[in-house]
XYZ file of N, CA and C in Angstrom:
636
model
N 16.695 3.066 -36.227
C 17.022 1.937 -36.658
C 16.898 1.241 -37.804
N 17.013 0.733 -38.747
C 17.036 0.652 -40.211
C 16.511 -0.660 -40.253
N 15.127 -0.914 -41.279
C 14.667 -2.324 -41.186
C 14.230 -2.899 -40.012
N 13.944 -2.168 -39.129
C 13.056 -2.939 -37.860
C 12.121 -4.199 -38.310
N 11.851 -5.044 -37.617
C 10.763 -5.938 -37.975
C 9.954 -6.177 -36.567
N 10.507 -5.942 -35.396
C 9.602 -6.244 -34.071
C 10.174 -4.718 -33.425
N 8.724 -4.097 -32.822
C 8.788 -3.245 -31.708
C 8.480 -3.776 -30.636
N 8.904 -3.191 -29.389
C 8.288 -4.063 -28.038
C 8.096 -3.041 -27.729
N 6.907 -2.663 -26.782
C 6.472 -1.893 -26.190
C 5.847 -2.082 -24.804
N 6.783 -1.957 -23.558
C 6.904 -2.262 -22.467
C 6.200 -1.424 -21.352
N 5.801 -1.350 -20.250
C 5.107 -0.987 -19.386
C 3.807 -1.831 -18.308
N 3.703 -1.209 -17.310
C 2.878 -1.480 -16.298
C 1.381 -1.507 -16.648
N 0.667 -2.193 -16.365
C -1.228 -2.235 -16.465
C -1.682 -0.549 -16.575
N -2.557 -0.463 -17.345
C -3.014 0.556 -17.430
C -2.353 1.871 -17.909
N -0.928 1.527 -18.410
C -0.593 2.907 -19.022
C -0.832 3.161 -20.195
N -1.402 2.566 -20.883
C -1.912 2.937 -22.362
C -1.309 2.175 -23.351
N -0.434 0.520 -23.034
C -0.002 -0.039 -24.116
C -0.487 -0.685 -25.373
N -1.677 -0.841 -24.874
C -2.580 -1.773 -26.075
C -2.580 -0.772 -26.927
N -3.109 0.450 -26.770
C -3.682 1.430 -27.727
C -2.632 1.952 -28.526
N -1.622 2.292 -28.042
C -0.367 2.618 -28.665
C 0.421 1.942 -29.300
N 0.680 0.513 -28.898
C 0.870 -0.728 -30.001
C -0.210 -0.743 -30.779
N -1.230 -0.545 -31.285
C -2.106 -1.060 -32.069
C -1.677 0.603 -33.177
N -1.862 1.332 -32.731
C -1.600 2.272 -33.366
C -0.162 2.391 -34.306
N 0.652 2.094 -33.595
C 1.981 1.769 -33.880
C 2.132 0.761 -35.282
N 1.350 -0.214 -34.990
C 1.043 -1.431 -35.542
C 0.429 -1.079 -36.949
N -0.711 -0.020 -37.118
C -1.489 0.685 -38.373
C -0.310 1.311 -39.011
N 0.477 1.845 -38.262
C 1.215 2.890 -38.902
C 2.424 2.010 -39.977
N 2.963 1.033 -39.344
C 4.017 0.287 -39.956
C 3.496 -0.919 -40.660
N 2.352 -1.372 -40.576
C 1.763 -2.313 -41.431
C 2.143 -3.675 -40.668
N 2.053 -3.748 -39.524
C 2.669 -4.838 -38.831
C 1.503 -5.533 -37.741
N 1.741 -7.038 -37.586
C 0.792 -7.532 -36.522
C 1.117 -6.880 -35.364
N -0.216 -6.947 -34.435
C 0.230 -6.058 -33.071
C -0.384 -7.571 -31.917
N 0.256 -7.649 -31.271
C 0.126 -8.828 -30.171
C 0.555 -8.600 -28.792
N -0.129 -9.367 -27.887
C 0.053 -8.942 -26.272
C 0.928 -9.735 -25.839
N 1.664 -9.863 -24.659
C 2.553 -10.903 -23.980
C 1.493 -11.879 -23.506
N 0.209 -10.980 -22.736
C -0.936 -11.634 -22.619
C -1.315 -12.991 -23.199
N -1.308 -12.900 -24.645
C -1.902 -13.858 -25.299
C -1.030 -15.080 -25.356
N 0.205 -15.074 -25.025
C 0.948 -16.124 -24.552
C 0.861 -16.722 -23.413
N 0.721 -16.423 -22.122
C 0.493 -16.874 -20.990
C -0.097 -15.996 -19.996
N -1.154 -16.227 -19.257
C -1.820 -15.123 -18.374
C -1.501 -15.478 -17.115
N -1.576 -14.166 -16.311
C -1.211 -14.453 -15.026
C -2.728 -13.869 -14.755
N -2.985 -14.077 -13.363
C -4.323 -13.282 -12.698
C -4.699 -11.898 -13.463
N -5.362 -11.617 -13.725
C -5.667 -10.273 -14.164
C -6.495 -9.570 -13.661
N -7.336 -8.236 -14.132
C -7.575 -7.265 -13.427
C -8.742 -7.661 -12.713
N -8.507 -7.236 -11.141
C -9.674 -7.905 -10.465
C -11.088 -7.074 -10.265
N -11.483 -6.934 -11.459
C -12.997 -5.743 -11.156
C -13.787 -6.454 -12.164
N -15.033 -6.293 -12.100
C -16.239 -6.454 -12.884
C -16.187 -5.814 -14.155
N -16.630 -6.359 -15.295
C -17.188 -5.715 -16.536
C -18.441 -5.901 -16.859
N -18.794 -5.360 -17.826
C -20.371 -5.871 -18.472
C -20.251 -7.268 -18.785
N -19.115 -7.648 -19.268
C -18.866 -9.063 -19.777
C -17.981 -10.057 -19.047
N -17.816 -9.764 -17.749
C -17.071 -10.374 -17.309
C -17.003 -10.285 -15.650
N -17.579 -11.193 -15.064
C -16.965 -11.025 -13.362
C -15.863 -11.458 -13.112
N -15.471 -11.318 -11.801
C -14.026 -11.472 -11.235
C -14.002 -12.952 -10.992
N -13.211 -13.864 -11.351
C -13.107 -15.469 -11.309
C -12.618 -15.690 -9.905
N -12.979 -16.365 -9.286
C -12.706 -16.655 -7.910
C -11.190 -16.752 -7.746
N -10.272 -17.565 -8.524
C -8.803 -17.363 -8.192
C -8.430 -15.988 -8.238
N -8.675 -15.341 -9.067
C -8.296 -14.155 -9.500
C -8.610 -12.840 -7.630
N -9.971 -13.368 -7.583
C -10.006 -12.507 -6.209
C -9.454 -12.951 -4.934
N -8.734 -14.162 -5.252
C -8.092 -14.751 -3.939
C -6.628 -14.294 -4.322
N -6.315 -14.428 -5.336
C -4.846 -13.915 -5.778
C -4.792 -12.382 -5.150
N -5.433 -11.302 -5.505
C -5.516 -10.518 -4.928
C -5.944 -10.012 -3.345
N -6.748 -10.741 -3.233
C -7.173 -10.660 -1.790
C -6.844 -11.385 -0.339
N -5.600 -11.958 -0.767
C -4.786 -12.702 0.305
C -3.317 -12.417 0.096
N -2.742 -12.059 -0.718
C -1.543 -11.726 -0.792
C -0.855 -10.207 -0.413
N 0.023 -10.168 -0.066
C 0.950 -9.142 0.399
C 1.251 -8.284 -1.084
N 1.926 -7.279 -0.877
C 2.330 -6.322 -2.253
C 3.331 -6.917 -2.717
N 4.480 -7.627 -1.448
C 5.524 -8.260 -1.972
C 5.247 -9.460 -2.431
N 4.507 -10.561 -2.208
C 4.041 -11.228 -2.658
C 3.251 -11.474 -4.092
N 2.731 -9.859 -4.307
C 2.104 -9.920 -5.613
C 3.132 -9.635 -6.748
N 4.193 -9.033 -6.163
C 5.065 -8.531 -7.009
C 6.113 -9.776 -7.244
N 6.192 -10.587 -6.450
C 7.154 -12.096 -6.754
C 6.541 -12.835 -7.582
N 5.470 -12.810 -7.427
C 4.397 -13.657 -8.024
C 4.732 -13.347 -9.297
N 4.226 -11.995 -9.936
C 4.418 -11.735 -11.221
C 5.630 -11.485 -12.010
N 6.512 -11.432 -11.279
C 8.003 -11.660 -11.671
C 8.353 -12.685 -12.032
N 7.870 -13.858 -11.125
C 8.191 -15.000 -11.542
C 7.697 -15.474 -12.835
N 6.123 -15.292 -12.933
C 5.823 -15.463 -14.045
C 6.025 -14.814 -15.293
N 6.569 -13.709 -15.434
C 7.633 -13.256 -16.667
C 8.580 -14.067 -16.727
N 9.250 -14.318 -15.807
C 10.672 -14.878 -15.917
C 10.093 -16.251 -17.036
N 9.465 -17.185 -16.468
C 8.777 -18.419 -16.967
C 8.591 -18.142 -18.201
N 7.994 -17.141 -18.587
C 7.335 -16.486 -20.141
C 8.556 -15.932 -20.759
N 9.423 -15.905 -20.460
C 10.624 -14.925 -21.309
C 10.951 -15.733 -22.512
N 11.490 -17.357 -22.280
C 11.843 -17.796 -23.404
C 10.706 -17.952 -24.442
N 9.594 -18.251 -24.149
C 8.671 -18.039 -25.394
C 8.697 -16.469 -26.131
N 8.853 -15.523 -25.031
C 8.693 -13.961 -25.615
C 10.257 -13.879 -26.818
N 11.303 -14.633 -26.242
C 12.579 -14.289 -26.779
C 12.334 -14.983 -28.155
N 11.905 -16.259 -28.280
C 11.723 -17.406 -29.370
C 10.814 -16.458 -30.359
N 9.657 -15.602 -30.094
C 8.773 -15.117 -30.864
C 9.662 -13.794 -31.464
N 10.264 -13.104 -30.400
C 10.765 -12.021 -31.040
C 12.141 -12.355 -32.027
N 12.621 -13.603 -31.831
C 14.046 -13.837 -32.748
C 13.488 -14.396 -33.988
N 12.373 -15.155 -33.900
C 12.003 -15.759 -35.052
C 11.196 -14.761 -36.140
N 10.732 -13.654 -35.431
C 10.130 -12.817 -36.125
C 11.098 -11.599 -36.709
N 12.318 -11.373 -35.941
C 13.125 -10.294 -36.336
C 14.436 -10.858 -37.244
N 14.240 -12.203 -37.473
C 15.218 -12.662 -38.490
C 14.575 -13.235 -39.588
N 13.439 -13.062 -39.650
C 12.462 -13.615 -40.964
C 12.028 -14.803 -41.245
N 12.186 -15.650 -39.742
C 11.378 -16.736 -39.744
C 10.057 -17.038 -39.599
N 9.427 -16.229 -39.318
C 8.228 -16.537 -39.442
C 7.160 -15.576 -40.363
N 6.175 -15.043 -40.251
C 5.433 -14.855 -41.449
C 6.062 -13.528 -42.024
N 5.860 -13.216 -42.896
C 6.025 -12.124 -43.768
C 6.526 -10.412 -43.113
N 4.955 -10.412 -42.181
C 5.141 -9.065 -41.894
C 5.681 -8.988 -40.413
N 5.915 -7.560 -39.846
C 6.717 -7.522 -38.874
C 5.825 -7.689 -37.478
N 6.079 -7.183 -36.414
C 5.281 -7.389 -35.383
C 5.802 -6.351 -34.389
N 4.728 -5.564 -33.429
C 4.340 -5.209 -32.659
C 4.120 -5.723 -31.250
N 4.846 -6.129 -30.440
C 4.707 -6.643 -28.935
C 4.721 -5.799 -28.077
N 3.568 -5.903 -27.269
C 3.482 -5.347 -26.163
C 3.010 -6.006 -24.796
N 3.438 -5.307 -23.778
C 3.106 -6.174 -22.241
C 3.871 -5.860 -21.354
N 3.185 -5.814 -20.264
C 4.547 -5.844 -18.682
C 5.501 -6.871 -18.969
N 5.442 -7.934 -19.513
C 6.559 -9.127 -19.329
C 7.541 -8.633 -20.368
N 7.583 -7.826 -20.356
C 8.884 -7.156 -21.602
C 9.643 -6.152 -20.666
N 10.644 -6.750 -19.956
C 11.453 -6.233 -18.926
C 12.416 -6.012 -19.235
N 12.923 -4.810 -18.763
C 14.298 -3.761 -19.290
C 15.420 -4.989 -19.698
N 15.744 -5.521 -18.287
C 17.021 -6.314 -18.614
C 17.259 -7.372 -19.533
N 16.064 -8.111 -19.465
C 16.173 -9.108 -20.590
C 16.421 -8.640 -22.058
N 15.245 -7.723 -22.150
C 15.087 -7.090 -23.715
C 16.642 -6.298 -23.826
N 17.031 -5.605 -23.184
C 18.120 -4.916 -23.594
C 19.486 -5.846 -23.949
N 19.067 -7.035 -23.095
C 20.327 -7.957 -23.309
C 20.145 -9.029 -24.513
N 19.119 -8.558 -25.428
C 18.773 -9.211 -26.933
C 19.786 -9.175 -27.578
N 20.265 -9.836 -28.490
C 21.215 -10.011 -29.461
C 20.400 -10.169 -30.811
N 19.854 -9.585 -30.799
C 18.653 -9.685 -32.463
C 18.734 -8.410 -33.083
N 19.000 -8.540 -34.282
C 18.837 -7.107 -35.041
C 17.496 -6.715 -35.371
N 17.209 -5.939 -35.945
C 15.796 -5.542 -36.412
C 14.611 -5.322 -35.438
N 15.517 -5.168 -34.199
C 14.593 -5.068 -32.874
C 14.489 -3.569 -32.210
N 13.576 -3.158 -32.146
C 13.360 -1.932 -31.302
C 12.744 -1.977 -29.997
N 12.814 -1.219 -28.630
C 11.786 -1.134 -27.770
C 11.795 0.216 -27.387
N 10.750 0.165 -26.468
C 10.276 1.542 -25.542
C 9.389 1.158 -24.586
N 9.663 1.429 -23.335
C 8.977 1.443 -22.315
C 8.251 2.800 -22.175
N 6.643 2.692 -21.636
C 5.578 3.821 -21.392
C 5.256 3.692 -19.590
N 5.387 4.820 -19.596
C 5.094 5.079 -17.960
C 3.910 5.978 -18.038
N 3.525 6.297 -16.645
C 2.119 7.717 -16.283
C 2.701 7.664 -15.109
N 2.291 8.912 -14.520
C 2.426 8.950 -13.036
C 1.212 8.148 -11.938
N 1.559 8.054 -11.166
C 0.663 7.297 -10.193
C -0.598 7.688 -10.077
N -1.210 8.908 -9.819
C -2.169 9.503 -10.088
C -2.997 9.341 -11.526
N -2.205 8.986 -12.445
C -3.018 8.764 -13.704
C -3.669 7.119 -13.997
N -2.441 6.601 -13.227
C -2.677 5.217 -13.417
C -3.860 4.891 -12.075
N -4.037 5.489 -11.150
C -5.335 5.317 -10.117
C -6.433 5.732 -10.936
N -6.671 6.912 -11.375
C -7.705 7.394 -11.867
C -8.333 6.564 -13.166
N -7.158 5.872 -14.050
C -7.605 4.980 -14.830
C -8.454 3.565 -14.281
N -7.951 3.415 -13.422
C -8.226 2.119 -12.716
C -9.846 2.228 -12.068
N -9.515 3.131 -11.215
C -10.833 3.669 -10.607
C -12.153 4.076 -11.731
N -11.696 4.384 -12.794
C -12.765 4.849 -13.959
C -13.129 3.602 -14.355
N -12.201 2.638 -14.786
C -12.679 1.309 -15.416
C -13.154 0.046 -14.465
N -12.867 0.337 -13.136
C -13.366 -0.375 -11.855
C -14.597 0.155 -11.426
N -15.298 1.302 -11.832
C -16.162 2.139 -11.201
C -15.918 1.854 -9.435
N -15.008 2.521 -9.287
C -14.513 2.302 -7.793
C -15.241 2.848 -7.087
N -15.871 4.213 -7.011
C -16.750 5.089 -6.246
C -18.451 4.189 -6.062
N -18.339 3.052 -7.125
C -19.862 2.398 -6.406
C -19.241 1.204 -6.084
N -18.315 0.716 -6.587
C -17.887 -0.681 -5.959
C -17.956 -0.999 -4.332
N -18.068 -2.548 -3.999
C -18.560 -2.689 -2.856
C -17.221 -2.369 -1.926
N -17.037 -2.526 -0.534
C -15.454 -2.388 -0.112
C -14.788 -3.647 -0.334
N -15.161 -5.022 -0.851
C -14.550 -6.106 -0.945
C -13.835 -5.596 -2.275
N -14.445 -5.222 -3.349
C -13.935 -4.799 -4.609
C -13.101 -3.646 -4.569
N -13.351 -2.582 -3.752
C -12.300 -1.309 -3.781
C -10.736 -2.332 -3.079
N -11.043 -3.030 -2.273
C -9.600 -3.751 -1.547
C -8.869 -4.548 -2.908
N -9.598 -5.152 -3.532
C -8.910 -5.575 -4.452
C -8.544 -5.173 -5.437
N -9.065 -3.481 -6.022
C -8.453 -2.609 -6.733
C -7.552 -2.077 -6.196
N -7.700 -1.895 -4.876
C -6.300 -1.231 -3.866
C -4.903 -2.016 -4.173
N -5.337 -3.338 -4.201
C -4.066 -4.372 -4.098
C -3.442 -4.613 -5.492
N -4.304 -4.494 -6.469
C -3.787 -4.216 -8.146
C -2.678 -3.117 -8.210
N -3.659 -2.157 -7.873
C -2.676 -0.860 -7.872
C -1.286 -0.699 -7.458
N -1.457 -1.049 -6.002
C -0.379 -1.199 -4.935
C 1.000 -1.978 -5.994
N 0.432 -3.232 -6.472
C 1.001 -4.210 -7.318
C 1.927 -3.182 -8.579
N 0.460 -2.659 -9.262
C 1.235 -1.710 -10.525
C 1.771 -0.582 -10.053
N 1.901 0.207 -9.093
C 2.844 1.256 -8.948
C 4.034 0.478 -8.649
N 3.943 -0.695 -7.799
C 5.616 -0.779 -7.353
C 6.243 -1.539 -8.744
N 5.292 -2.231 -9.325
C 6.019 -2.735 -10.598
C 6.808 -1.761 -11.811
N 5.781 -0.404 -11.846
C 6.520 0.780 -12.333
C 7.599 1.048 -11.908
N 7.740 1.418 -10.743
C 9.008 1.874 -10.105
C 10.141 0.760 -10.723
N 9.964 -0.308 -10.035
C 11.236 -0.973 -10.509
C 11.546 -1.314 -11.654
N 10.255 -0.841 -12.793
C 10.529 -1.011 -13.968
C 11.234 0.266 -14.620
N 10.777 1.595 -14.123
C 11.724 2.781 -14.128
C 13.256 3.044 -13.634
N 13.408 2.483 -12.562
C 14.590 1.927 -12.352
C 15.418 1.503 -13.245
N 15.068 0.144 -13.649
C 15.995 -0.632 -14.763
C 16.064 0.201 -16.014
N 14.971 1.106 -16.386
C 14.989 1.451 -17.987
C 15.917 2.753 -17.573
N 15.937 3.426 -16.841
C 16.962 4.476 -16.587
C 18.339 4.019 -16.315
N 18.256 3.061 -15.394
C 19.959 2.708 -15.245
C 20.517 2.224 -16.638
N 19.853 1.435 -17.321
C 20.481 1.111 -18.282
C 20.524 2.312 -19.705
N 19.939 3.142 -19.401
C 19.518 4.411 -20.477
C 18.945 3.896 -21.790
N 17.852 3.010 -21.528
C 16.726 2.674 -22.654
C 15.715 4.116 -22.514
N 14.886 4.030 -23.745
C 14.179 5.024 -24.045
C 12.394 4.533 -23.400
N 12.161 5.574 -22.635
C 10.621 5.662 -22.422
C 10.161 6.878 -22.297
N 8.854 6.867 -22.613
C 7.912 7.579 -22.836
C 6.662 7.764 -21.927
N 6.541 9.171 -21.492
C 5.155 9.437 -20.700
C 3.891 9.299 -21.505
N 3.116 8.914 -20.698
C 1.859 8.682 -21.383
C 0.754 9.348 -20.543
N 1.179 10.325 -19.824
C 0.418 10.923 -19.081
C -0.799 11.582 -19.629
N -1.684 12.208 -18.587
C -3.183 12.839 -18.998
C -2.846 13.606 -19.954
N -3.986 13.277 -21.078
C -3.658 14.378 -22.074
C -3.320 14.481 -23.168
N -2.440 12.932 -23.371
C -1.533 12.733 -24.525
C -2.469 11.826 -25.217
N -2.719 12.340 -26.772
C -3.183 11.602 -27.580
C -2.614 10.218 -28.351
N -3.388 9.590 -28.313
C -2.813 8.168 -28.759
C -2.014 8.234 -30.228
N -2.420 8.977 -31.146
C -1.779 9.213 -32.167
C -0.189 10.057 -31.888
N -0.423 10.672 -31.334
C 1.106 11.555 -30.745
C 2.166 10.685 -29.994
N 1.324 9.976 -29.130
C 2.327 8.799 -28.728
C 2.901 7.767 -29.613
N 1.981 7.286 -30.582
C 2.451 6.563 -31.470
C 3.960 7.025 -32.197
N 3.428 8.369 -32.544
C 4.297 9.235 -33.197
C 5.850 9.428 -32.406
N 5.613 9.466 -30.989
C 6.809 9.568 -30.360
C 7.607 8.230 -30.136
N 6.785 7.122 -30.265
C 7.327 5.723 -30.031
C 8.269 5.515 -31.537
N 7.509 5.754 -32.840
C 8.366 5.392 -33.843
C 9.785 6.640 -34.129
N 9.571 7.728 -33.329
C 10.549 8.554 -33.630
C 11.777 7.799 -32.488
N 11.519 7.280 -31.412
C 12.210 6.427 -30.494
C 12.798 5.342 -31.390
N 12.123 4.392 -31.900
C 12.204 3.246 -33.015
C 13.460 3.978 -33.885
N 13.289 5.012 -34.691
C 13.852 5.706 -35.568
C 15.276 5.979 -34.786
N 15.507 6.337 -34.043
C 16.670 6.625 -33.265
C 17.277 5.766 -32.841
N 17.093 4.552 -32.568
C 18.068 3.479 -32.015
C 18.785 2.819 -32.650
N 19.871 2.559 -32.079
C 20.958 1.755 -32.956
C 21.212 0.250 -32.132
N 20.863 0.123 -31.097
C 20.560 -1.429 -30.381
C 19.276 -1.300 -29.860
N 18.865 -2.432 -28.906
C 17.566 -2.779 -28.700
C 17.206 -1.691 -27.729
N 16.079 -0.948 -27.642
C 16.140 0.080 -26.650
C 16.736 1.225 -26.534
N 17.974 1.394 -26.937
C 18.750 2.348 -26.649
C 19.059 3.493 -28.063
N 19.258 4.718 -27.719
C 19.129 5.503 -28.666
C 20.560 5.459 -29.293
N 20.837 5.897 -30.530
C 22.613 6.243 -31.228
C 23.099 6.798 -30.560
N 24.486 6.716 -30.050
C 25.162 7.852 -29.276
C 25.139 9.071 -29.784
N 24.788 9.635 -29.223
C 24.531 11.308 -29.606
C 23.572 11.588 -30.246
N 22.293 10.814 -30.006
C 21.195 10.752 -30.855
C 20.210 11.542 -29.594
């Protein structure tokens, strides 16, 4: 795709979107932004040295079933989509700042993205095996030393993450869109190169050129 101004990188939580998106943005000289910065949904339910788990986040993951968690996050993404679409359109058509944009986030759902009628826009989705996702969450959340309550919250987050990825993969594959596995052992620089190769081969948003 020639003259691309917007690169969309979708995928579920902990798949590596942020690091890959920043690497792609650095290569292209584009700005880099997460859809989380537009409007947040209850975030990751584990402590970090800088942050305790907010009460509303603990309640969200501690009281809702997986079906309810999925419905909640999908509703959030649907409400957020008009803002995402406006940002993509403004940037792709040159109505915003002079530089391009790499936009990453789980809110970049395959169906609405594939329906975009905007030139100069490309899209790729990142995936990872569930064992990789679990290992990443367990490591960042210090699962082995967490309390039983903290482990339950992480388990709920992972269940939602895995369910969302299954739904996403079904949609991506059904629509014939580009996706890249970020599994263990892949360097960020190599994944960025794979994204750029996919972007270069697309003639419509998310889809490789016929015969490509």
